[in-house]
CSV table of C-alpha atoms in Angstrom, one decimal:
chain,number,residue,atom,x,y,z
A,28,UNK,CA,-40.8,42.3,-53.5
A,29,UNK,CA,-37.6,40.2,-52.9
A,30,UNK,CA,-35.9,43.6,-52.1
A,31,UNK,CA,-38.4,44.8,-49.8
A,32,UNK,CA,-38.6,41.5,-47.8
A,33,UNK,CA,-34.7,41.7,-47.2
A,34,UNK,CA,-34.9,44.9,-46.2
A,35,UNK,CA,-37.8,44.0,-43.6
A,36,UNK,CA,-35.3,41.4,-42.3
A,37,UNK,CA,-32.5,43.7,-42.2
A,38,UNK,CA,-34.5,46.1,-39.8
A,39,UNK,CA,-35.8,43.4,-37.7
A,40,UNK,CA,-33.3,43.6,-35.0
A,41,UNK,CA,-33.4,47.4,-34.7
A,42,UNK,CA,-37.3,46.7,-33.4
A,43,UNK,CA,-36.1,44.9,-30.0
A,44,UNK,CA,-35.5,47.8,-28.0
A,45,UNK,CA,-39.4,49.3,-28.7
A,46,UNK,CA,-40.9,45.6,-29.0
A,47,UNK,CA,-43.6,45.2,-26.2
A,48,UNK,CA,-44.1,42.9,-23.8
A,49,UNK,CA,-46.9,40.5,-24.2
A,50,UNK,CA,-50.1,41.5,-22.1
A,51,UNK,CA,-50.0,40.1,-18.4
A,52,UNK,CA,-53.2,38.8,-18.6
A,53,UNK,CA,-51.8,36.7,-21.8
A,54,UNK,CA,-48.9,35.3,-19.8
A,55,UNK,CA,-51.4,34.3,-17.0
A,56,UNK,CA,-53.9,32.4,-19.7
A,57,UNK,CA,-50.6,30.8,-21.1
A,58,UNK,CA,-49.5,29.4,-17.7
A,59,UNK,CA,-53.1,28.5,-16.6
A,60,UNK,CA,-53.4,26.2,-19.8
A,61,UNK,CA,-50.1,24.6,-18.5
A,62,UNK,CA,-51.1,23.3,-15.5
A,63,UNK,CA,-54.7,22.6,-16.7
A,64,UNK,CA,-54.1,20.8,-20.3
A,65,UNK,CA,-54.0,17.1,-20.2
A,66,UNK,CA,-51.5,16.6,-22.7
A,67,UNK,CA,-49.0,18.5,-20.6
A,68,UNK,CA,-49.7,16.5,-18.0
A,69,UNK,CA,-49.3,13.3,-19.6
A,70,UNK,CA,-45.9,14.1,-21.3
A,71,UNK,CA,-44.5,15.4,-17.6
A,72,UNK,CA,-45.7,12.2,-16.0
A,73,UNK,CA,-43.3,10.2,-19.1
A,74,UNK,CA,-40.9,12.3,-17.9
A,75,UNK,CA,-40.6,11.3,-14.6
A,76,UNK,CA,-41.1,7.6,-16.2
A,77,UNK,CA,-37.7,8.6,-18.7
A,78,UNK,CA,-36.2,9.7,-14.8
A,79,UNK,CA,-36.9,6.2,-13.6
A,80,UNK,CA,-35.4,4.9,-16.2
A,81,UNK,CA,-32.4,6.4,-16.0
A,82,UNK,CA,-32.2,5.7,-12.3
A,83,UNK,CA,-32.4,1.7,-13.7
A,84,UNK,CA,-29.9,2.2,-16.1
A,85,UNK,CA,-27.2,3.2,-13.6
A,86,UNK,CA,-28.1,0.7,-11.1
A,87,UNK,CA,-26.4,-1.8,-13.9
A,88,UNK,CA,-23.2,-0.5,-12.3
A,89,UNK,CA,-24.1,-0.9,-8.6
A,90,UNK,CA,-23.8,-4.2,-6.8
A,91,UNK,CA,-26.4,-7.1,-7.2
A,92,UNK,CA,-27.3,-8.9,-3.8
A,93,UNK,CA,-29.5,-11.8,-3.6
A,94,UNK,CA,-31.0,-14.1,-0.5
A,95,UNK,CA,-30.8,-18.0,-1.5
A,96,UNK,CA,-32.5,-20.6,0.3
A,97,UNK,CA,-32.8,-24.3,-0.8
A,98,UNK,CA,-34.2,-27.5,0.5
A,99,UNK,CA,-33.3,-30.8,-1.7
A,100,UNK,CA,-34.3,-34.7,-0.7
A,101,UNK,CA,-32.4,-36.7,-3.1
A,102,UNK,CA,-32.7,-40.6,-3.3
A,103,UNK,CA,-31.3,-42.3,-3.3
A,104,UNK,CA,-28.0,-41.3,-2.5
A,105,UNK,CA,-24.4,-43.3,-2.4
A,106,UNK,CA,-23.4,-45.2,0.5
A,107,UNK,CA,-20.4,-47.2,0.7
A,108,UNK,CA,-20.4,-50.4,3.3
A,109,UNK,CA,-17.0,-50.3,4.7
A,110,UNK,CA,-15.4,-53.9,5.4
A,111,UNK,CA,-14.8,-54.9,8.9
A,112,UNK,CA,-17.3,-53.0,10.5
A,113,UNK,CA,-21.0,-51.2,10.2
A,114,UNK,CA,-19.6,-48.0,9.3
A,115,UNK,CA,-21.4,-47.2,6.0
A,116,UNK,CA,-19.5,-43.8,4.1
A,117,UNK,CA,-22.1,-41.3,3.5
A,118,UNK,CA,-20.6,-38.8,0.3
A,119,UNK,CA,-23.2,-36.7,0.3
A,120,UNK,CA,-26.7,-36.1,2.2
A,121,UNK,CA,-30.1,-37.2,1.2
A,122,UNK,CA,-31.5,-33.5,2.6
A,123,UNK,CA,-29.7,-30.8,1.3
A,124,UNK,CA,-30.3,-27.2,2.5
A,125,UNK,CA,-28.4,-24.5,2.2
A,126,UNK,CA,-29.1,-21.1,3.3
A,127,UNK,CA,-27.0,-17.9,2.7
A,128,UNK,CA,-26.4,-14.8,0.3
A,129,UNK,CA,-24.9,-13.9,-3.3
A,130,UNK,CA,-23.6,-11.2,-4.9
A,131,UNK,CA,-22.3,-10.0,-8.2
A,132,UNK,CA,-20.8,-6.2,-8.9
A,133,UNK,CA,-20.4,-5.5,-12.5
A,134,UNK,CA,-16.0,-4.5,-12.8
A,135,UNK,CA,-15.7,-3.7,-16.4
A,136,UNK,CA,-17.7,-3.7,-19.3
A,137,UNK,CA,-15.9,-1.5,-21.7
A,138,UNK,CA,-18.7,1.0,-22.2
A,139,UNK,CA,-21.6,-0.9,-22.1
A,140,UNK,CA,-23.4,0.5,-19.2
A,141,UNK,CA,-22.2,3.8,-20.1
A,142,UNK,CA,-24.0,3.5,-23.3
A,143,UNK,CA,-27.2,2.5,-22.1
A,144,UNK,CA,-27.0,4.9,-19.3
A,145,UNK,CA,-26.4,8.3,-22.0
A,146,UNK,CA,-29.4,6.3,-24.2
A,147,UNK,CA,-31.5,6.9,-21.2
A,148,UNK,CA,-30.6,10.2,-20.7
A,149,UNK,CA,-31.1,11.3,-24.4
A,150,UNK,CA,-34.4,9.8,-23.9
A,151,UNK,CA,-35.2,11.5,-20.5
A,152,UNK,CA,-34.0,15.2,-22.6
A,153,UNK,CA,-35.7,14.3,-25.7
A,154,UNK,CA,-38.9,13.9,-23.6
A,155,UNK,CA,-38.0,17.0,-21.9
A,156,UNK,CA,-38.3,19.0,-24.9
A,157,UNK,CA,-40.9,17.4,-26.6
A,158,UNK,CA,-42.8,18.7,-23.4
A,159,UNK,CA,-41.5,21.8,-24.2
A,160,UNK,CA,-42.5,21.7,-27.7
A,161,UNK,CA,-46.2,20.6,-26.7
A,162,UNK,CA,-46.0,23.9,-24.3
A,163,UNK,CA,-45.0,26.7,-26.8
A,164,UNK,CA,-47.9,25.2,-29.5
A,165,UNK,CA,-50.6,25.5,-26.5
A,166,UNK,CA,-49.2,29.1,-25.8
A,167,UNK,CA,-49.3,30.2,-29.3
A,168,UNK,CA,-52.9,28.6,-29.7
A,169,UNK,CA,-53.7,30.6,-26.3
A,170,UNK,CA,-52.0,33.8,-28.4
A,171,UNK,CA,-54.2,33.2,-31.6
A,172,UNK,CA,-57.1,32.7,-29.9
A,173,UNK,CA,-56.6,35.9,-27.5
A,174,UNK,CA,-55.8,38.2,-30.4
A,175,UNK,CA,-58.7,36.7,-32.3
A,176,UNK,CA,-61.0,37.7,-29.6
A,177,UNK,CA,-59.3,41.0,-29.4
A,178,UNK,CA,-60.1,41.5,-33.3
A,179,UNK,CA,-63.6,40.6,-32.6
A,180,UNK,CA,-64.3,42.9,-30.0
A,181,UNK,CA,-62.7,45.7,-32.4
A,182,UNK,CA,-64.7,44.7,-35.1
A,183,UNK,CA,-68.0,44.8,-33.0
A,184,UNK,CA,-66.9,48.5,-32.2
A,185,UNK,CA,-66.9,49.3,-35.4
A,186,UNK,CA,-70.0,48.0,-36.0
A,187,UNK,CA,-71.6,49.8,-33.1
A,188,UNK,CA,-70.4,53.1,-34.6
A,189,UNK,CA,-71.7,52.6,-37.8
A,190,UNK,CA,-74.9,51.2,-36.3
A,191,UNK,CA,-74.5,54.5,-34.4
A,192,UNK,CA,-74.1,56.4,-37.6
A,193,UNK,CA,-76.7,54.6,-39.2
A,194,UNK,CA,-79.6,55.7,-36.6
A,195,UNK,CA,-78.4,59.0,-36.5
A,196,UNK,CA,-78.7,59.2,-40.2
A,197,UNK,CA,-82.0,57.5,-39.7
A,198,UNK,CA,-83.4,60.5,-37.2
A,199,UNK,CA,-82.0,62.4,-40.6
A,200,UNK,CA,-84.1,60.9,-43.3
A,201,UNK,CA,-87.5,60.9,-41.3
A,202,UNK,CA,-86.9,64.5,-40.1
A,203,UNK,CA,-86.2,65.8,-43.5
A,204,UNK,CA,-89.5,63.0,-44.4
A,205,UNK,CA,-91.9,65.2,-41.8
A,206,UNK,CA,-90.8,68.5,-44.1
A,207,UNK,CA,-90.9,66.6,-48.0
A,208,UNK,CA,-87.5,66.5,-48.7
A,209,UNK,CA,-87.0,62.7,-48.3
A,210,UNK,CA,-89.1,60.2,-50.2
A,211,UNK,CA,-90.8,56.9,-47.8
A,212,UNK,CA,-87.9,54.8,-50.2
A,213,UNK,CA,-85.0,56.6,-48.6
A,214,UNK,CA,-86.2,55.6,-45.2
A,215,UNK,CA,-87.0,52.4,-46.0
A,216,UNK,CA,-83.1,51.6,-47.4
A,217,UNK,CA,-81.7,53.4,-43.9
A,218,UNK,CA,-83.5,50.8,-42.1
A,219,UNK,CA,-82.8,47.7,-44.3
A,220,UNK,CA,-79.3,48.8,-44.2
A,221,UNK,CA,-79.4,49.6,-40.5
A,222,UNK,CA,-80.9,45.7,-39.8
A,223,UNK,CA,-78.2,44.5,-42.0
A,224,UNK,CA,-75.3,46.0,-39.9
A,225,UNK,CA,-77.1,44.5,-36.9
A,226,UNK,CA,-77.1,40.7,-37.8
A,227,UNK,CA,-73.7,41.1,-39.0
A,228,UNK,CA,-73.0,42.3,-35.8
A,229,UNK,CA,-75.0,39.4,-34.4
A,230,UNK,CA,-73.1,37.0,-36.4
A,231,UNK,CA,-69.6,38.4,-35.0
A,232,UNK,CA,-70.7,38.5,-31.5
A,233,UNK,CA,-71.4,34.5,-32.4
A,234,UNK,CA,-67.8,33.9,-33.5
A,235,UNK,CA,-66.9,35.9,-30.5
A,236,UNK,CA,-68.4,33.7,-27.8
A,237,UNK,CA,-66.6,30.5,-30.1
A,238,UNK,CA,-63.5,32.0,-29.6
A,239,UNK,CA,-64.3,32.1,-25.8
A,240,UNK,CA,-65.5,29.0,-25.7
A,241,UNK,CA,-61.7,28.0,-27.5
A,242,UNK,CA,-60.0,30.2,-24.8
A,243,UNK,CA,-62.0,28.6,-21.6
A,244,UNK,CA,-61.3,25.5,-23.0
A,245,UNK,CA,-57.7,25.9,-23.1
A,246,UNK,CA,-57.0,27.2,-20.2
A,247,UNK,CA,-59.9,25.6,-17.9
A,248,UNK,CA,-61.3,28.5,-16.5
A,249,UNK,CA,-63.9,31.0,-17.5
A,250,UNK,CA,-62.0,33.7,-19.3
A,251,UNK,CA,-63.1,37.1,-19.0
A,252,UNK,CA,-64.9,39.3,-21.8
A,253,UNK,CA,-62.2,42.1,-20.8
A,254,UNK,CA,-59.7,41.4,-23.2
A,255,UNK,CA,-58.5,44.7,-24.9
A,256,UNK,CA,-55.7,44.2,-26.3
A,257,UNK,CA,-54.0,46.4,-29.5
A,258,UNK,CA,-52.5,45.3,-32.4
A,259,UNK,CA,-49.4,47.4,-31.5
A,260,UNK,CA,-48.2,43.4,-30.0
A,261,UNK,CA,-46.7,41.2,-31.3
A,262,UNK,CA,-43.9,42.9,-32.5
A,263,UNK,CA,-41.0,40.8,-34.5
A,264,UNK,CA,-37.6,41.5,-32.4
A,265,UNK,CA,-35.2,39.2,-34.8
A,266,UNK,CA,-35.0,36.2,-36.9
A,267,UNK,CA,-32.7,33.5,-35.9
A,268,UNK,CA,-31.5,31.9,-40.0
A,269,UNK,CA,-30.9,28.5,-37.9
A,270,UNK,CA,-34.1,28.2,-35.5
A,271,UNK,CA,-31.7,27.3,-33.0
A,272,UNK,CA,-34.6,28.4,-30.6
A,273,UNK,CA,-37.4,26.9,-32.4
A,274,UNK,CA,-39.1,23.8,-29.9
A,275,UNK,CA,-39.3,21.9,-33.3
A,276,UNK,CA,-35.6,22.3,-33.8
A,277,UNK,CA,-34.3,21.3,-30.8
A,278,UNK,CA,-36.8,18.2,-30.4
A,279,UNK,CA,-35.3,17.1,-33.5
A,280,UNK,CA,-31.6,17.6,-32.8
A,281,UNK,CA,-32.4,15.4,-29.1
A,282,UNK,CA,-33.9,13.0,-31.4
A,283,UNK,CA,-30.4,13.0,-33.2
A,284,UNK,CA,-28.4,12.2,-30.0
A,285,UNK,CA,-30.9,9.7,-29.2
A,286,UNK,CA,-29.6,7.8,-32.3
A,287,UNK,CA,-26.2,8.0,-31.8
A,288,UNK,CA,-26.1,6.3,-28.3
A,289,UNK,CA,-27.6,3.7,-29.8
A,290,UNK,CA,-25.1,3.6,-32.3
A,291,UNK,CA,-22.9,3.8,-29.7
A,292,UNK,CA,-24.8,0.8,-27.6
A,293,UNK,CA,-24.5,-1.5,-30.5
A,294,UNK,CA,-20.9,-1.0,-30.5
A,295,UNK,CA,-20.6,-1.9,-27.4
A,296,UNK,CA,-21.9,-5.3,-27.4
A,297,UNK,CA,-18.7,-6.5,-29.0
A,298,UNK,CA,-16.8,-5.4,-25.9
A,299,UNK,CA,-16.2,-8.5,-22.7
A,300,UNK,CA,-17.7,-7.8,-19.6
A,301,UNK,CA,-15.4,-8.1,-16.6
A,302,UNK,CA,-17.6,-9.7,-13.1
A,303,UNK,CA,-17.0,-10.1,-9.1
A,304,UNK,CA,-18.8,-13.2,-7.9
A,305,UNK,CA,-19.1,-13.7,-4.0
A,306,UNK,CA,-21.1,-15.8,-1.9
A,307,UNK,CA,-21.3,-16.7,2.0
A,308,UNK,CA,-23.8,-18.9,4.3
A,309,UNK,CA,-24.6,-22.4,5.5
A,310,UNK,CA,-24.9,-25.6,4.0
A,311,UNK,CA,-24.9,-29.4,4.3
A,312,UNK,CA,-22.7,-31.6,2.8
A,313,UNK,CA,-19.1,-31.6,3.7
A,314,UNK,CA,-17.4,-34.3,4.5
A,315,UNK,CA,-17.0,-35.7,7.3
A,316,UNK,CA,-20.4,-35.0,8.7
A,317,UNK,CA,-22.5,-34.2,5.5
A,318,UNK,CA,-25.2,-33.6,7.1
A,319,UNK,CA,-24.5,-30.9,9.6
A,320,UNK,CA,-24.7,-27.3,8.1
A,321,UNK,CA,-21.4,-25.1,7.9
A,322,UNK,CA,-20.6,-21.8,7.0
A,323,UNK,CA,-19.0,-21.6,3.9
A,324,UNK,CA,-18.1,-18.6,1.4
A,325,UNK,CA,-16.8,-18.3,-2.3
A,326,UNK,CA,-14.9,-15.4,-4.3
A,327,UNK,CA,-14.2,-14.8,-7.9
A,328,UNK,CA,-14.2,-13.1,-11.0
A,329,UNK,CA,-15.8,-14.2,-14.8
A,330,UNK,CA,-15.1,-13.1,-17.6
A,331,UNK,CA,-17.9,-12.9,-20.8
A,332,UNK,CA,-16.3,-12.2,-24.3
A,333,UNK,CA,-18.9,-12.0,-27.1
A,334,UNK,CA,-17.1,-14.2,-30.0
A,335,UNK,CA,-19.6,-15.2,-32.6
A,336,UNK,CA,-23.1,-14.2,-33.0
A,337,UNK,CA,-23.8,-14.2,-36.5
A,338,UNK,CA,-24.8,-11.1,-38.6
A,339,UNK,CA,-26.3,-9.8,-35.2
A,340,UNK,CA,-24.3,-7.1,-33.9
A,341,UNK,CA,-22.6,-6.0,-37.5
A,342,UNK,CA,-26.2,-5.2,-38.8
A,343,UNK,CA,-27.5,-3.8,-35.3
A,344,UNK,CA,-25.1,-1.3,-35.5
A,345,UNK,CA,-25.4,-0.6,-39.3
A,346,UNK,CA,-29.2,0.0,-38.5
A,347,UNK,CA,-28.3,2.3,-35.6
A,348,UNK,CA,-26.1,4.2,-38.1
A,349,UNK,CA,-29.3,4.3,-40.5
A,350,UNK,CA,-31.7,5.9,-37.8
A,351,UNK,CA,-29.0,8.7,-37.7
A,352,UNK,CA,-28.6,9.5,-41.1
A,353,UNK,CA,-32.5,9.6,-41.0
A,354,UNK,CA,-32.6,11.5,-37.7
A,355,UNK,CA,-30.6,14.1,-39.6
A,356,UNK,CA,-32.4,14.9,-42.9
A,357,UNK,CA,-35.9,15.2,-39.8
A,358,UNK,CA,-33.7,17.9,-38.6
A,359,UNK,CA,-33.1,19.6,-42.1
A,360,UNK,CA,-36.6,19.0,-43.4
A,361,UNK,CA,-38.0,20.7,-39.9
A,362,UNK,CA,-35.6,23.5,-40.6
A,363,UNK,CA,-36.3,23.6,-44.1
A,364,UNK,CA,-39.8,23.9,-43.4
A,365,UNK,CA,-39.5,26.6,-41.3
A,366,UNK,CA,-37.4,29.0,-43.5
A,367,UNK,CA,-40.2,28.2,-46.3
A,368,UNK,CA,-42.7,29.5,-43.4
A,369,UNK,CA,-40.7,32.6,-42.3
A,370,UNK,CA,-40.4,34.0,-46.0
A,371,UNK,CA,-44.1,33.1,-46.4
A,372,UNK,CA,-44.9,35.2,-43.3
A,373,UNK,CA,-42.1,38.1,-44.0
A,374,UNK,CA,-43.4,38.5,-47.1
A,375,UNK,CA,-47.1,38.7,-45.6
A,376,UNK,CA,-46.0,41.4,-43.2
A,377,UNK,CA,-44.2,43.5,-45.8
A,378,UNK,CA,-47.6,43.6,-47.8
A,379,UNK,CA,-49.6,44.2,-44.9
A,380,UNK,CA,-48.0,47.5,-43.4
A,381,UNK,CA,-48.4,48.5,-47.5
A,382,UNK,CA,-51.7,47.9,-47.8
A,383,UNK,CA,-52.0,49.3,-43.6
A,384,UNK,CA,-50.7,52.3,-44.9
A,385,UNK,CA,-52.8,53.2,-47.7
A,386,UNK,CA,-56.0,51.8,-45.5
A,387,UNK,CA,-54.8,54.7,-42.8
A,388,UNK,CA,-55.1,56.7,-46.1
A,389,UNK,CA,-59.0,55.7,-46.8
A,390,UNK,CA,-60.0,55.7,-43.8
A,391,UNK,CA,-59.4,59.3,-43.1
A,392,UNK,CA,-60.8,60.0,-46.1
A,393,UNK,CA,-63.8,58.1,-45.9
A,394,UNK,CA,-64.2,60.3,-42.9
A,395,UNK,CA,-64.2,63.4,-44.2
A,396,UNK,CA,-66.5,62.0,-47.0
A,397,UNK,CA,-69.2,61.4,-44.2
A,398,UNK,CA,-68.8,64.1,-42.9
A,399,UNK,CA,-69.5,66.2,-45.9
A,400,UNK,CA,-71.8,64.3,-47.3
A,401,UNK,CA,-74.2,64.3,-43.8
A,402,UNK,CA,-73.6,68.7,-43.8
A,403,UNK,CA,-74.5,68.2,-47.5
A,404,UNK,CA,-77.3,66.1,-47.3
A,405,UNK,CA,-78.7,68.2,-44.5
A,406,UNK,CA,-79.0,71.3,-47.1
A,407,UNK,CA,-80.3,69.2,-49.9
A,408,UNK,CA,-76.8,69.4,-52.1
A,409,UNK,CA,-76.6,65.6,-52.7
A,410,UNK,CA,-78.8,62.7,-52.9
A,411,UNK,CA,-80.2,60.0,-50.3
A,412,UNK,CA,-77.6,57.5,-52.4
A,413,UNK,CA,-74.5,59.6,-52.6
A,414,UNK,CA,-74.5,59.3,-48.3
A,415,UNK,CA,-75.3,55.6,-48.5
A,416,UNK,CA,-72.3,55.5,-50.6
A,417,UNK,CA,-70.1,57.4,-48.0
A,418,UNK,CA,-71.4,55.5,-45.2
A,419,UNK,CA,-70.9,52.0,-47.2
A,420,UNK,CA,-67.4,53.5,-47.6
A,421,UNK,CA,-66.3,54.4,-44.3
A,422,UNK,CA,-67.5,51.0,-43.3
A,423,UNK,CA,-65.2,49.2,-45.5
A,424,UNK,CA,-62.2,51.4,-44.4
A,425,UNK,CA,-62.5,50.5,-41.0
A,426,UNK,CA,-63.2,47.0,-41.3
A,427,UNK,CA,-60.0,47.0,-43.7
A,428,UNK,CA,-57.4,48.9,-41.8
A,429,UNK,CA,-58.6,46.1,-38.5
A,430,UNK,CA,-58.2,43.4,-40.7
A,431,UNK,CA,-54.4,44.3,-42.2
A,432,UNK,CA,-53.9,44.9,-38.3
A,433,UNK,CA,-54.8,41.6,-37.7
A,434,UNK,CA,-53.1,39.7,-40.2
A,435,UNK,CA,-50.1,41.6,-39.3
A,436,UNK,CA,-50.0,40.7,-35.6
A,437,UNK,CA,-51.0,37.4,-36.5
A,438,UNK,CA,-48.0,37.3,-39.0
A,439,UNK,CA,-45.5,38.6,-36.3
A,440,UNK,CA,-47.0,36.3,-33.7
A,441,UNK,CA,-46.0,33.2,-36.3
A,442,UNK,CA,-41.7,34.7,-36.7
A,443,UNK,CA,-41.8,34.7,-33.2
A,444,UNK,CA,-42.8,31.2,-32.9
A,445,UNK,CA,-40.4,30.0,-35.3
A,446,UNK,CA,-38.0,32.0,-33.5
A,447,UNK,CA,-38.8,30.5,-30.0
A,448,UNK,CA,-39.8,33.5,-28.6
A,449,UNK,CA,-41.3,32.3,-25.5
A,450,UNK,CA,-43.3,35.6,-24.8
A,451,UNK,CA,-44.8,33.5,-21.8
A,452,UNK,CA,-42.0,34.2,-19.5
């Protein structure tokens, strides 16, 4: 079996050239769940939230500019009697206002903002392909269902043929009844049979209307009963070893870079932050006349140099280095997950175009079996029971060979979504 599955793999990539397209009608249900589905919704609106975010993390490097306005009555205040005269010296007012405008512009921080500013837009891309992520598991539930209904509609086909087959062998039986070659029992079994194959038709066409239901529900709109799709798509056009196109995959590596700026952010918080300080505006208290409002301005720089915070930053940054290591083995558990799913599902396809070909096999035998078995009963050469076998038969082949069909394209459609195929485009 091992053999066989690395063969399969090895002629995967000869298959792109004849691979089909998925159906149009497919690609429109996919993109119509996009726009419709909640979820989708929901994780685009975070994304433009991640956006702002980013926008506030770079406006750490752009000036601050503040209004100020203050009114102060102090009392009481110092006065000083001067000797020799009335003159009393007034140091400061007892109402204060000042009125004017600050500022502050980040110079140098050695990193810091540069940190927070790459965290942000880790964040804004992780988002981004989580998104993505949420998109290709709709599309492939859109897939699944479609195909399912596809099956279903195959499957009542063949049960309208052998109902078909059924009534004609029915006409049979009570012709060959009128002349006394049938017995009243053989009759009786072609329609017990024949109301059998009608409520399992009945319970198909139920499952049927579910999956519709699933379909209408995904995509918000009333789907149509027109889907006729073969089994001849999906078709397997490669296997990447690494999933580097795998939603999964990629969320998890973003989820990596997400960890390491903050790494990077906890290193930085032992750098010194280098500040411009400026002011400008009018206010009381300058000597000689304290009380009469001037213009005044101030210019500077400050300096902040983290020196002793404990434990703090040494164990913030060993935790950051922690969330990567563990950010990691998500990546090689996700990817480990998904090689233990694409043997799973090679090894399902390699059994099912065996087991397709010897149902292709039966089938046309079963066939011919009807066939001679209805010229045969005709003339009397065989029994009521040996027909009802062929019949039973021929049911059974069919019903097989769609199955294996089924499970194959189903088994296709799961390597190409853990190969990222995003049949949707």
């Amino acid at each position: 079996m091992m053999k066989k599955i690395l063969l399969f793999i090895c002629t995967l990539t000869t298959l792109g050239a004849s691979a089909q397209q998925a159906p149009a009608d497919l690609r429109a249900m996919v993109q119509q769940t996009f726009e419709h589905f909640t979820k989708i919704k929901a994780m685009e609106t975070q994304q433009r939230i991640a956006a702002d975010q980013t926008t506030v993390a770079k406006s750490s490097r752009l000036p601050s500019v503040n209004g100020v306005a203050s009114y102060t009555h102090v009392y009481p205040v110092p006065k000083v009697q001067l000797p020799g005269g009335d003159f009393t010296f007034q140091p400061v007012p007892s109402e204060n206002v000042n009125a004017g405008v600050e500022a502050r512009q980040l110079l140098l921080d050695f990193g810091k903002s540069g940190s927070q500013i790459r965290q942000s837009q880790a964040q804004e891309r992780l988002l981004g392909m989580q998104t993505a992520e949420m998109r290709e598991q709709l599309a492939y539930q859109v897939a699944n269902t479609y195909l399912g209904i596809a099956f279903l509609q195959r499957n009542i086909s063949v049960q309208d043929a052998n109902i078909h087959l059924l009534e004609e062998t029915e006409k049979m039986v009570e012709n060959k009844l009128k002349h006394g070659d049938a017995i009243d029992l053989d009759l009786l079994n072609t329609r017990v049979k024949l109301e059998s194959y009608r409520n399992r038709k009945v319970d198909v066409e139920n499952e049927l209307e579910k999956r519709i239901a699933t379909l209408e529900y995904l995509t918000g709109e009333h789907s149509k009963d027109s889907i006729r799709t073969g089994f001849e798509w999906p078709v397997t056009t490669g296997l990447d070893a690494e999933f580097a196109n795998n939603a999964a995959v990629k969320s998890s590596v973003e989820q990596e870079k997400v960890a390491e700026t903050a790494v990077q952010i906890a290193k930085s918080q032992h750098m010194p932050s280098l500040f411009l300080d400026a002011g400008t505006g009018y206010k009381n208290g300058y000597l000689p006349e304290v009380a009469t409002p001037k213009f005044n301005y101030n210019a500077g720089v400050s300096l902040s140099v983290p020196i002793f915070h404990g434990k703090k930053l040494r164990t913030q940054e060993h935790m950051a280095a922690t969330e990567v290591e563990v950010a990691r083995l998500n990546t090689q558990s996700v990817k480990d997950e998904l090689k233990k799913e694409a043997v799973q599902q090679q090894s399902d396809i390699v059994a099912c175009m065996e087991r397709l070909k010897t149902a292709e096999t039966l089938l046309k035998q079963a066939e011919r079996a009807v066939e001679l078995s209805q010229s045969r009963y005709k003339n009397g050469v065989i029994t009521y029971l040996d027909l009802q076998n062929a019949q039973t038969s021929l049911l059974e082949a069919q019903l097989s060979r769609l199955q294996y069909q089924y499970q194959l394209s189903l088994s296709n459609l799961a390597l190409m979504q853990l190969n990222g195929n995003e049949f949707w485009k």
